[in-house]
Coordinates of C-alpha atoms in Angstrom, one line a residue:
X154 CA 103.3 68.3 255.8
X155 CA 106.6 66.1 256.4
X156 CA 108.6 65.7 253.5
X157 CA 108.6 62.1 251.8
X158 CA 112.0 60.2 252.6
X159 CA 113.5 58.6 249.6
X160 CA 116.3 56.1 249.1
X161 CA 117.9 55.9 246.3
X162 CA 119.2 52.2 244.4
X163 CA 121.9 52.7 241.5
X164 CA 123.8 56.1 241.1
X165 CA 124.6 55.6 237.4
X166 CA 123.5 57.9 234.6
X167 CA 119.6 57.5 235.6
X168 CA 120.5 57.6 239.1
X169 CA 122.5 60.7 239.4
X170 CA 119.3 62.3 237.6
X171 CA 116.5 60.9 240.6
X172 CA 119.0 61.7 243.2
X173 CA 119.6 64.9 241.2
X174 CA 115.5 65.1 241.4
X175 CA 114.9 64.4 245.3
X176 CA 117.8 66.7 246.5
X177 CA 115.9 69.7 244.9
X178 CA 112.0 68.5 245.4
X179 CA 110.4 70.6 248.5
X180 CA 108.4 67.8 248.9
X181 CA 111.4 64.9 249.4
X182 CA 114.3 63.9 251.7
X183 CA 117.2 61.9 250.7
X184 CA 118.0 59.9 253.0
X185 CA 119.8 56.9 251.4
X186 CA 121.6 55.7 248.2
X187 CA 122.2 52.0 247.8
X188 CA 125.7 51.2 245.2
X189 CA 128.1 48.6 244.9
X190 CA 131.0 51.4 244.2
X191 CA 131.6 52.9 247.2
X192 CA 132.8 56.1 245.3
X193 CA 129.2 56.8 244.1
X194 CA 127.9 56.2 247.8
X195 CA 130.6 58.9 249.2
X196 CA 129.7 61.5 246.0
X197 CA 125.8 61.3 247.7
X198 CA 126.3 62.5 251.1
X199 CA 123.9 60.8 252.7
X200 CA 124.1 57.3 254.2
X201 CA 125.1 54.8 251.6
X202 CA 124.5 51.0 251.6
X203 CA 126.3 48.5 249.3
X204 CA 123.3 46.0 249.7
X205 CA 119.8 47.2 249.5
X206 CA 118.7 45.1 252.6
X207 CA 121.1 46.8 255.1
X208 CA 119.6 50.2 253.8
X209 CA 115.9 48.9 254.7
X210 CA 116.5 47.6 257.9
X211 CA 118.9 51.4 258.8
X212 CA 117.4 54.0 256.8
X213 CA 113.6 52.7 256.8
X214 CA 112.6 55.0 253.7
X215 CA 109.3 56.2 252.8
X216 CA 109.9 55.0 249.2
X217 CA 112.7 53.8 247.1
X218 CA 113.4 54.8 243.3
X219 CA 115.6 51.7 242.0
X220 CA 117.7 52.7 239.0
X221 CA 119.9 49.5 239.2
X222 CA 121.4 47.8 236.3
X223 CA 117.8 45.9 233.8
X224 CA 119.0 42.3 235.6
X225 CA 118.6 43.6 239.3
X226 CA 115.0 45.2 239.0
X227 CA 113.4 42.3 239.7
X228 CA 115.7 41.8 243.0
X229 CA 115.5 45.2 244.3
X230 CA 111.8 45.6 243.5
X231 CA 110.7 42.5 245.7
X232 CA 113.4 43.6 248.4
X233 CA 111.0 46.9 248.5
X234 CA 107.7 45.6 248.3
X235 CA 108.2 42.7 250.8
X236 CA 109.6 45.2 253.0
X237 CA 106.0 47.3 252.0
X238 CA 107.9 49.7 250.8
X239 CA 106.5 51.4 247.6
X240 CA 108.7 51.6 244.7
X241 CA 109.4 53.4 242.1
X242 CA 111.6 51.7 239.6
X243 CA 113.0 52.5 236.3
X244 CA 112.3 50.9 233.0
X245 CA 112.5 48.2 231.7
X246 CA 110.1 46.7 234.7
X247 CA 112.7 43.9 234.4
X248 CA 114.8 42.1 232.0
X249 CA 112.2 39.3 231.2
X250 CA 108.9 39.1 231.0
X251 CA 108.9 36.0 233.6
X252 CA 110.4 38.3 236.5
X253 CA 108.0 41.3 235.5
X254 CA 105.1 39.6 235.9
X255 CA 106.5 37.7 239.3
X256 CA 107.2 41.4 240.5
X257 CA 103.6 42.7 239.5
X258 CA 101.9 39.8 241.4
X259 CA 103.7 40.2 244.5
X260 CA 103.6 44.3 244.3
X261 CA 99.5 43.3 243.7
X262 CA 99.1 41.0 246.9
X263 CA 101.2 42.5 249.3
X264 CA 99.2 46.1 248.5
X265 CA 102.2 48.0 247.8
X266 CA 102.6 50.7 245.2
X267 CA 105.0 49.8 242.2
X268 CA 105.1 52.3 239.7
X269 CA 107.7 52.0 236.5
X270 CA 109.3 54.8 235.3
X271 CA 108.2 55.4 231.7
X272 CA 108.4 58.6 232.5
X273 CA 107.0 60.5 229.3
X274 CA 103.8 59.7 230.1
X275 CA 104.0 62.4 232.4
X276 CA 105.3 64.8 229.1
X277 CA 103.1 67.8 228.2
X278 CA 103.8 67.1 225.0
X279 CA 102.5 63.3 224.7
X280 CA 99.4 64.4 227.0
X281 CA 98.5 66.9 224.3
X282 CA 98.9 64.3 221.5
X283 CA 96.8 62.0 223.2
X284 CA 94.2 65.2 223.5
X285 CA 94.5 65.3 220.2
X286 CA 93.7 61.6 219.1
X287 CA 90.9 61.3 222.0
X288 CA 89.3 64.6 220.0
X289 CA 89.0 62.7 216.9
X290 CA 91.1 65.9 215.0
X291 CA 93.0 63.2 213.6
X292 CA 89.6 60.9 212.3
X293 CA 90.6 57.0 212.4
X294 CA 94.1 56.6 213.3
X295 CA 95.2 54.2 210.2
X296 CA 99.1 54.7 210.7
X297 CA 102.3 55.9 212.7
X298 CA 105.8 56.4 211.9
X299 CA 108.9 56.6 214.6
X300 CA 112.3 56.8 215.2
X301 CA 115.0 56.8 217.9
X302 CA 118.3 57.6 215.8
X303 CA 121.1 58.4 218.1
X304 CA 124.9 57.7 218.7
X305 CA 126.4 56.6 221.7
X306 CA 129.9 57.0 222.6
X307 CA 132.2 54.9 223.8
X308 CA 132.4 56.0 227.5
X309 CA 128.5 55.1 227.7
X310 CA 129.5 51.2 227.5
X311 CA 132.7 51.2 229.3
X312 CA 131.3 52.9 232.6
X313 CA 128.3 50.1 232.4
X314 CA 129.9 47.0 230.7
X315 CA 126.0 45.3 231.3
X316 CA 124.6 48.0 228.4
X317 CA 127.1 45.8 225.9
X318 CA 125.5 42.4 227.5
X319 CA 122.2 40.7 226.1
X320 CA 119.2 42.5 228.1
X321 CA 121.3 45.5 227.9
X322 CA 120.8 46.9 224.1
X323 CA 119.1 50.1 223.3
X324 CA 115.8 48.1 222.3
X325 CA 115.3 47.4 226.1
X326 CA 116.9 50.3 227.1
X327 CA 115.5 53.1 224.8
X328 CA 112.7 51.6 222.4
X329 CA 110.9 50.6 225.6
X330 CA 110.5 53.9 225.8
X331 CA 108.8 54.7 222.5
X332 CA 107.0 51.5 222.5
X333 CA 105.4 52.6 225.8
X334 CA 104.7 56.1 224.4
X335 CA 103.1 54.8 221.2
X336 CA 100.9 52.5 223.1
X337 CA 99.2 55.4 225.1
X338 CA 98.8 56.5 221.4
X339 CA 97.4 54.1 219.5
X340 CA 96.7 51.0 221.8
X341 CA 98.4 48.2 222.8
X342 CA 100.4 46.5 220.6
X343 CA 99.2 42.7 219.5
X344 CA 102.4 42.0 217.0
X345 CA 105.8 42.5 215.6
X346 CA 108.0 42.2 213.2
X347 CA 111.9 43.6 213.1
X348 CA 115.4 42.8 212.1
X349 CA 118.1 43.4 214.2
X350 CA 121.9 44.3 213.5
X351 CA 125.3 44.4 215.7
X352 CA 127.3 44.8 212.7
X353 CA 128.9 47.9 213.7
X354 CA 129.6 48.1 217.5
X355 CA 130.3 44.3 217.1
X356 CA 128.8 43.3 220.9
X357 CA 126.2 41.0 222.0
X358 CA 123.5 42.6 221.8
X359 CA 121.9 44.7 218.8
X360 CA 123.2 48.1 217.5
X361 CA 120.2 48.7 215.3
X362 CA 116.9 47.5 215.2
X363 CA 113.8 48.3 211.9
X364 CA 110.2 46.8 213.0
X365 CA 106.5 46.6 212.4
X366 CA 103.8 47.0 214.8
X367 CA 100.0 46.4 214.4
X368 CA 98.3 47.8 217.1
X369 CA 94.5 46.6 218.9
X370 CA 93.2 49.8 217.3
X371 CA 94.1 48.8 213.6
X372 CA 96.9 51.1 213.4
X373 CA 99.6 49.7 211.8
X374 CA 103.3 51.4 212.6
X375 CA 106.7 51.0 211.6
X376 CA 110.3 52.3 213.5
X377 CA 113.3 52.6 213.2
X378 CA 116.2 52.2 216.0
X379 CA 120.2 52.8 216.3
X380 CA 122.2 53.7 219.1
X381 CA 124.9 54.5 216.5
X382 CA 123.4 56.4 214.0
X383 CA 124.4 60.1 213.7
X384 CA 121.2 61.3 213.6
X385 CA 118.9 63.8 216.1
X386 CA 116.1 61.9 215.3
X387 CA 115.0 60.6 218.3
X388 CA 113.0 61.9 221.4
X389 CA 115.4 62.9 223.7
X390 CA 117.1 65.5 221.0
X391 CA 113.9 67.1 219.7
X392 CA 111.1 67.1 222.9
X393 CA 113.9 69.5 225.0
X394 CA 112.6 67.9 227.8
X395 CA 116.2 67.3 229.1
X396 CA 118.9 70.0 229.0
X397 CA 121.6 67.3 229.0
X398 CA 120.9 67.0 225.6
X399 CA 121.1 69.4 222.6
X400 CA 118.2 70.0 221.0
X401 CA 117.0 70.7 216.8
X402 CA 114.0 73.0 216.1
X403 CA 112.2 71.6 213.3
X404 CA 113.1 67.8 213.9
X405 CA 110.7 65.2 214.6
X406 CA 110.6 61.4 216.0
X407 CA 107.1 60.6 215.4
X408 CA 104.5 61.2 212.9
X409 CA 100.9 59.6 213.2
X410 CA 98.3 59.9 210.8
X411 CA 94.3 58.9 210.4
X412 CA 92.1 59.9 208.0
X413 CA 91.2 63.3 208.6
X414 CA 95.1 64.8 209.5
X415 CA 98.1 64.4 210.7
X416 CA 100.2 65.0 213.8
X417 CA 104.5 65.3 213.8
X418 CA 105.5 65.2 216.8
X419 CA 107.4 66.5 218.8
X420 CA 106.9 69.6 217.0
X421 CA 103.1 69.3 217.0
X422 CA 102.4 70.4 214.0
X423 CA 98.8 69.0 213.0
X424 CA 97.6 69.5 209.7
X425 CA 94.0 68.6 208.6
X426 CA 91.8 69.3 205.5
X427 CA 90.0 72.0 205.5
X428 CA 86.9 70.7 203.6
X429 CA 87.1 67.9 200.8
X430 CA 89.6 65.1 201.4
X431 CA 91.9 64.5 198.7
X432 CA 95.7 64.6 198.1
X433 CA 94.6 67.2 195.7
X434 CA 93.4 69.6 198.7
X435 CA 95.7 71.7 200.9
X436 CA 95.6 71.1 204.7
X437 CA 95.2 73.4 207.5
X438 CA 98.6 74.0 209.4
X439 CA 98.9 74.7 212.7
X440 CA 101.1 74.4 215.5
X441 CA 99.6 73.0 219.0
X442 CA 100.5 74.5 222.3
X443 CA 102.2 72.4 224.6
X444 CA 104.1 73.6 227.7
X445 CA 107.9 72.5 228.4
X446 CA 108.2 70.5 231.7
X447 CA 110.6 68.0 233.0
X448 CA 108.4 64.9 232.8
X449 CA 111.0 63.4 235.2
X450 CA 110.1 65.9 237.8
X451 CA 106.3 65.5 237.0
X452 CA 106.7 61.9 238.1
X453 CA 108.8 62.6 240.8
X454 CA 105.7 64.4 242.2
X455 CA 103.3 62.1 240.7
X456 CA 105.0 59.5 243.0
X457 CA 105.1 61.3 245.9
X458 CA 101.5 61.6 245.7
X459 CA 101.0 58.1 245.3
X460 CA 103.1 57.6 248.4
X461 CA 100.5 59.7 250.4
X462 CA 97.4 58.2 249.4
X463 CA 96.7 60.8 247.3
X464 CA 97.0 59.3 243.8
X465 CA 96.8 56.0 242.0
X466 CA 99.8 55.2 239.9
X467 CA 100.0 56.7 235.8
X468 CA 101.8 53.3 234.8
X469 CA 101.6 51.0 237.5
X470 CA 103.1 47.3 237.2
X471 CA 100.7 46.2 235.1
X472 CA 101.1 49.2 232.4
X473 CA 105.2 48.1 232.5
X474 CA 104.4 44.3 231.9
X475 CA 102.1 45.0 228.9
X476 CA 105.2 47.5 227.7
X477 CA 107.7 45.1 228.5
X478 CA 105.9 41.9 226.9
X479 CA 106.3 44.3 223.4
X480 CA 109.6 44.8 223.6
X481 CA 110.3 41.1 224.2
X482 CA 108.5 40.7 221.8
X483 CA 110.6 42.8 219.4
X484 CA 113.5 40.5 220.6
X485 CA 111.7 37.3 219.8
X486 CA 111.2 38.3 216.3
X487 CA 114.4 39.8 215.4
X488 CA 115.3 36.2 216.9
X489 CA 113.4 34.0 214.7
X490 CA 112.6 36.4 211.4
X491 CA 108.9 35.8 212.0
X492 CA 105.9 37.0 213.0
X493 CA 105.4 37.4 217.0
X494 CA 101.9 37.9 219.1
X495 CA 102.4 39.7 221.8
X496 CA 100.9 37.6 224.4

């Protein structure tokens, strides 16, 4: 079978991890990486493109991955698909919800594949949470707690002045994330409330971010988020799913619970009474198997599968827009103190 030709768009910090990805896949070529600094294009060896047209009409890729900057998805993506190309690009779908939906309707009539990186849904350890809650172990979910605690330094910002700019903050960049990951938890989410703070970094956009969620299932949630918190709360330092990042046994980022048990995760450790239930009675503890994968590969090859017919897509366009109109949503009501639907 001949080997999927990929093209690369953006050879930043996400970028340098899918061209990482497609070098070492037996399954993928790469044949192309599209960047502005012609540094980044030389550090690729392989044809590089400053503008993602020339590279279409050149290179003529199987698929692109676009890891570009949250304000040139849209761009890139329609580039792609109008070229019925299929794409896959990184989250957020797009830096407003206008765009995202513009993006989806055009991937939708044009037939071409547009998958958005919210890559943990291709985690072991999410798909054996989800096991978990579709089991019923848990009883009614009534509730779910989460955090993404983290400090970034200084060099993060200065080698991508756009992460300091408004559509640039860690609640687009990271909380996407865990808003996307909670919604394959507990449903999609219908409102939100949250605060918002810059008061230490001093830029634009927010620094740190405390919300509410109520979900379509009932479950109510609430999280906290800080890009300059000292603090290994958050998925990326406790799932070891990325060896760029040092990791703390014992730590977790999310804990939900229904009525019958408990689940912390990503340590999975479930607890459940055993008989009557009562704060009174001790739970079960145990600790739920779940194998360690690169859920960045796993969607490499989920991808590639979609490319060859063989696969619909985990979190197609649609799947980013519903978790894109959240996190706008989040925006909107740090915004205006209030209440927000999530329409």
């Amino acid at each position: 079978m001949s080997r999927v030709r990929i093209a690369v768009v953006g050879a930043g910090l996400i970028g340098r991890r899918h061209i990482d990805l497609v070098r070492r896949h037996p399954g993928c070529e790469l044949v192309s990486v599209v960047d502005s600094d012609p540094a980044a294009r030389e550090r690729s060896g392989v044809p590089g493109y400053a503008e993602l047209p020339d590279m279409l009409t050149s290179a003529r890729p199987d698929a692109v991955v676009v890891a570009s900057p949250n304000r040139c998805h849209a761009e890139h993506v329609l580039c792609c698909v109008e070229a019925g190309i299929p794409v896959l690009v990184e989250k957020p779908l797009a830096d407003t919800v206008a765009a995202g939906a513009a993006m989806v309707a055009t991937a939708e009539a044009e037939g071409v594949p547009l998958l958005v990186g919210h890559h943990r849904r291709h985690s072991p350890i999410l798909a054996a949470a989800q096991d978990i809650v579709c089991r019923g172990e848990l009883g009614r979910l009534v509730a779910v707690q989460g955090c993404a605690l983290f400090y970034k330094p200084d060099d993060y910002f200065e080698s991508g002045s756009w992460r300091s700019e408004p559509g640039g903050g860690p609640i687009l960049i990271n909380l996407i994330h865990d808003i996307d990951s909670l919604r394959a938890l507990c449903g999609d989410v219908v409102s939100v409330q949250a605060i918002t703070s810059s008061a230490v970094r001093r830029f634009a956009v927010e620094d740190t971010a405390a919300l509410t969620l109520r979900f379509d299932s009932g479950v109510l949630g609430t999280f906290l988020l800080s890009d300059t918190a000292a603090s290994s709360r958050s998925w990326e330092q406790t799932s070891r799913e990325d060896a760029g990042y040092p990791s703390y046994a014992g730590e977790d980022c999310y804990l939900l619970a229904g009525t019958h048990g408990s689940l912390a995760i990503p340590t999975m450790r479930l607890q459940v009474f055993r008989g009557k239930r009562s704060w009174r009675e001790p739970f079960r503890t145990t600790v739920v198997p779940a194998p360690e994968h690169d859920p960045l590969a796993r969607q490499l090859d989920h991808f590639c599968a979609v490319v060859g017919g063989e696969a619909r897509p985990l979190v197609d366009g649609r799947e980013g827009l519903r978790t894109l109109r959240a996190a706008r949503a989040v925006v909107e009501a740090a915004r205006t103190g209030g209440l927000v639907t999530v329409g």
